[in-house]
């Protein structure tokens, strides 16, 4: 589920009918990115950091802050071909090819990032991150990438999502 954006492309808080609290979203500047790999935990270090071939022109970053009781329900990062705005949203840059989730902080309890279809869970550890492909080799959305930010039980969790698109943004003409 995509967060709603206002006219300045900033996330708009949404009320949930079921009473669940959702993580607060705020925009962030593009950081140096990890080298791509299959879904796995990767420690962040200058040795492993790499720039993208397009120099960040494919990057779409979003910072996330979770407080106790907050979560991000199961979702996909790829843009659905059945979405009414799919053609518009993917026309210039394509779909979200790669996802990076960087743990900027851990929390005292809870807050794992879970991939239920892969039967994998990753506890938040400051300075580590996850990376995975959202599309298969043919460019189709990979249903195995369903994931969720489990509720934080104690403490706070800060993270940074970075999505790399299939094609770089074109400079304005």
Coordinates of C-alpha atoms in Angstrom, one line a residue:
X1 CA 0.0 0.0 0.0
X2 CA 1.4 3.4 -1.1
X3 CA 1.2 6.2 1.4
X4 CA -0.9 9.1 0.2
X5 CA 1.1 12.2 -0.9
X6 CA 0.2 15.8 -0.7
X7 CA 0.9 18.4 -3.5
X8 CA 4.5 18.6 -2.4
X9 CA 5.0 14.8 -2.5
X10 CA 5.1 14.5 1.3
X11 CA 3.3 11.6 3.0
X12 CA -0.1 12.4 4.5
X13 CA -0.9 10.7 7.8
X14 CA -3.8 8.3 7.4
X15 CA -6.3 7.2 10.1
X16 CA -6.9 3.5 10.2
X17 CA -10.4 2.1 10.7
X18 CA -9.0 -0.9 12.7
X19 CA -7.2 1.4 15.2
X20 CA -3.7 0.2 14.2
X21 CA -1.0 2.8 14.2
X22 CA 1.1 3.2 11.1
X23 CA 4.7 4.3 11.1
X24 CA 5.3 8.0 10.5
X25 CA 6.8 8.8 7.1
X26 CA 9.1 11.7 6.2
X27 CA 11.1 12.5 3.2
X28 CA 14.9 12.2 3.1
X29 CA 17.9 13.0 0.9
X30 CA 19.4 10.2 -1.2
X31 CA 22.3 8.4 0.6
X32 CA 25.2 6.3 -0.7
X33 CA 23.7 2.9 -1.7
X34 CA 24.7 -0.7 -0.9
X35 CA 25.7 -3.0 -3.8
X36 CA 22.7 -5.2 -4.9
X37 CA 22.3 -8.7 -3.6
X38 CA 19.6 -11.3 -3.1
X39 CA 17.3 -10.7 0.0
X40 CA 19.7 -10.8 2.8
X41 CA 21.2 -8.8 5.7
X42 CA 24.2 -6.7 4.7
X43 CA 26.3 -4.7 7.1
X44 CA 26.8 -1.2 6.0
X45 CA 30.4 0.0 5.6
X46 CA 32.3 2.2 3.3
X47 CA 34.0 -0.9 1.9
X48 CA 30.6 -2.3 0.8
X49 CA 28.9 1.0 -0.2
X50 CA 28.6 1.5 -4.0
X51 CA 27.2 4.2 -6.2
X52 CA 24.6 3.3 -8.8
X53 CA 25.5 3.4 -12.5
X54 CA 23.0 6.2 -12.9
X55 CA 24.6 8.3 -10.1
X56 CA 21.4 8.1 -8.0
X57 CA 19.1 9.2 -10.8
X58 CA 17.1 6.0 -10.3
X59 CA 16.7 6.4 -6.5
X60 CA 13.5 7.1 -4.6
X61 CA 14.2 7.5 -0.9
X62 CA 11.8 7.6 2.1
X63 CA 12.7 7.7 5.8
X64 CA 10.4 5.8 8.3
X65 CA 10.0 6.2 12.0
X66 CA 8.3 3.6 14.1
X67 CA 7.2 4.2 17.8
X68 CA 5.8 1.5 20.1
X69 CA 2.8 -0.2 18.6
X70 CA 3.5 1.1 15.1
X71 CA 3.9 -1.2 12.2
X72 CA 3.8 -1.3 8.4
X73 CA 1.3 -4.0 7.2
X74 CA 2.3 -6.6 4.6
X75 CA 2.8 -5.0 1.2
X76 CA 4.9 -5.0 -2.0
X77 CA 7.3 -2.3 -3.0
X78 CA 6.7 -2.8 -6.7
X79 CA 4.0 -0.9 -8.5
X80 CA 1.1 -3.1 -9.5
X81 CA 0.3 -3.4 -13.2
X82 CA -3.4 -3.6 -12.2
X83 CA -3.2 -0.1 -10.6
X84 CA -5.2 2.4 -12.6
X85 CA -2.2 4.8 -12.6
X86 CA 0.4 2.2 -13.4
X87 CA 1.2 3.5 -16.9
X88 CA 1.5 7.1 -15.6
X89 CA 3.6 6.1 -12.6
X90 CA 6.1 3.9 -14.5
X91 CA 6.2 5.7 -17.9
X92 CA 9.5 7.5 -17.4
X93 CA 11.4 5.5 -14.8
X94 CA 9.8 2.1 -14.9
X95 CA 8.9 0.0 -11.9
X96 CA 10.8 -0.3 -8.6
X97 CA 13.5 -2.8 -9.5
X98 CA 15.4 -3.0 -6.2
X99 CA 14.5 -2.2 -2.6
X100 CA 17.0 -1.3 0.1
X101 CA 15.9 -1.0 3.8
X102 CA 18.6 0.5 6.0
X103 CA 18.2 0.2 9.8
X104 CA 19.3 3.6 11.1
X105 CA 18.5 2.4 14.6
X106 CA 17.4 -0.7 16.4
X107 CA 14.7 -0.9 19.0
X108 CA 14.5 -2.7 22.4
X109 CA 11.9 -5.3 21.3
X110 CA 9.9 -6.2 18.2
X111 CA 10.2 -4.2 14.9
X112 CA 11.5 -7.1 12.7
X113 CA 11.2 -6.8 8.9
X114 CA 9.4 -10.0 7.9
X115 CA 9.0 -11.7 4.5
X116 CA 6.2 -14.2 5.2
X117 CA 6.3 -16.0 1.8
X118 CA 10.1 -16.5 2.2
X119 CA 9.7 -17.4 5.9
X120 CA 12.4 -14.9 6.9
X121 CA 12.5 -12.3 9.6
X122 CA 15.2 -9.7 10.2
X123 CA 15.6 -7.9 13.5
X124 CA 16.5 -4.3 13.3
X125 CA 20.2 -3.7 14.0
X126 CA 21.6 -0.2 13.6
X127 CA 24.0 0.1 10.7
X128 CA 22.7 -3.0 8.8
X129 CA 20.3 -3.2 5.9
X130 CA 18.3 -5.5 3.6
X131 CA 18.3 -5.5 -0.2
X132 CA 16.1 -7.4 -2.6
X133 CA 14.9 -7.5 -6.2
X134 CA 11.2 -6.6 -6.6
X135 CA 10.9 -7.9 -10.2
X136 CA 11.9 -11.2 -11.6
X137 CA 14.3 -11.7 -14.5
X138 CA 11.5 -11.1 -17.0
X139 CA 10.5 -7.8 -15.3
X140 CA 7.3 -9.2 -13.7
X141 CA 6.5 -8.3 -10.1
X142 CA 7.8 -11.0 -7.7
X143 CA 5.1 -12.0 -5.3
X144 CA 7.6 -13.6 -2.9
X145 CA 8.7 -10.0 -1.9
X146 CA 5.7 -9.5 0.3
X147 CA 7.1 -7.9 3.5
X148 CA 6.0 -6.1 6.6
X149 CA 7.5 -3.9 9.4
X150 CA 6.3 -5.8 12.5
X151 CA 5.1 -3.8 15.5
X152 CA 7.7 -2.1 17.6
X153 CA 7.2 -3.4 21.2
X154 CA 9.7 -1.2 23.1
X155 CA 11.9 1.7 22.0
X156 CA 11.9 3.3 18.5
X157 CA 13.0 2.2 15.1
X158 CA 14.3 4.5 12.4
X159 CA 14.8 3.2 8.9
X160 CA 15.4 4.3 5.4
X161 CA 13.8 2.8 2.3
X162 CA 15.4 3.4 -1.1
X163 CA 13.8 2.1 -4.2
X164 CA 15.8 2.0 -7.4
X165 CA 13.7 2.2 -10.6
X166 CA 14.3 0.4 -13.8
X167 CA 15.4 3.6 -15.6
X168 CA 17.0 6.9 -14.4
X169 CA 15.0 10.1 -14.2
X170 CA 15.5 12.4 -17.2
X171 CA 16.7 15.9 -16.4
X172 CA 14.0 18.6 -17.0
X173 CA 14.1 20.1 -20.4

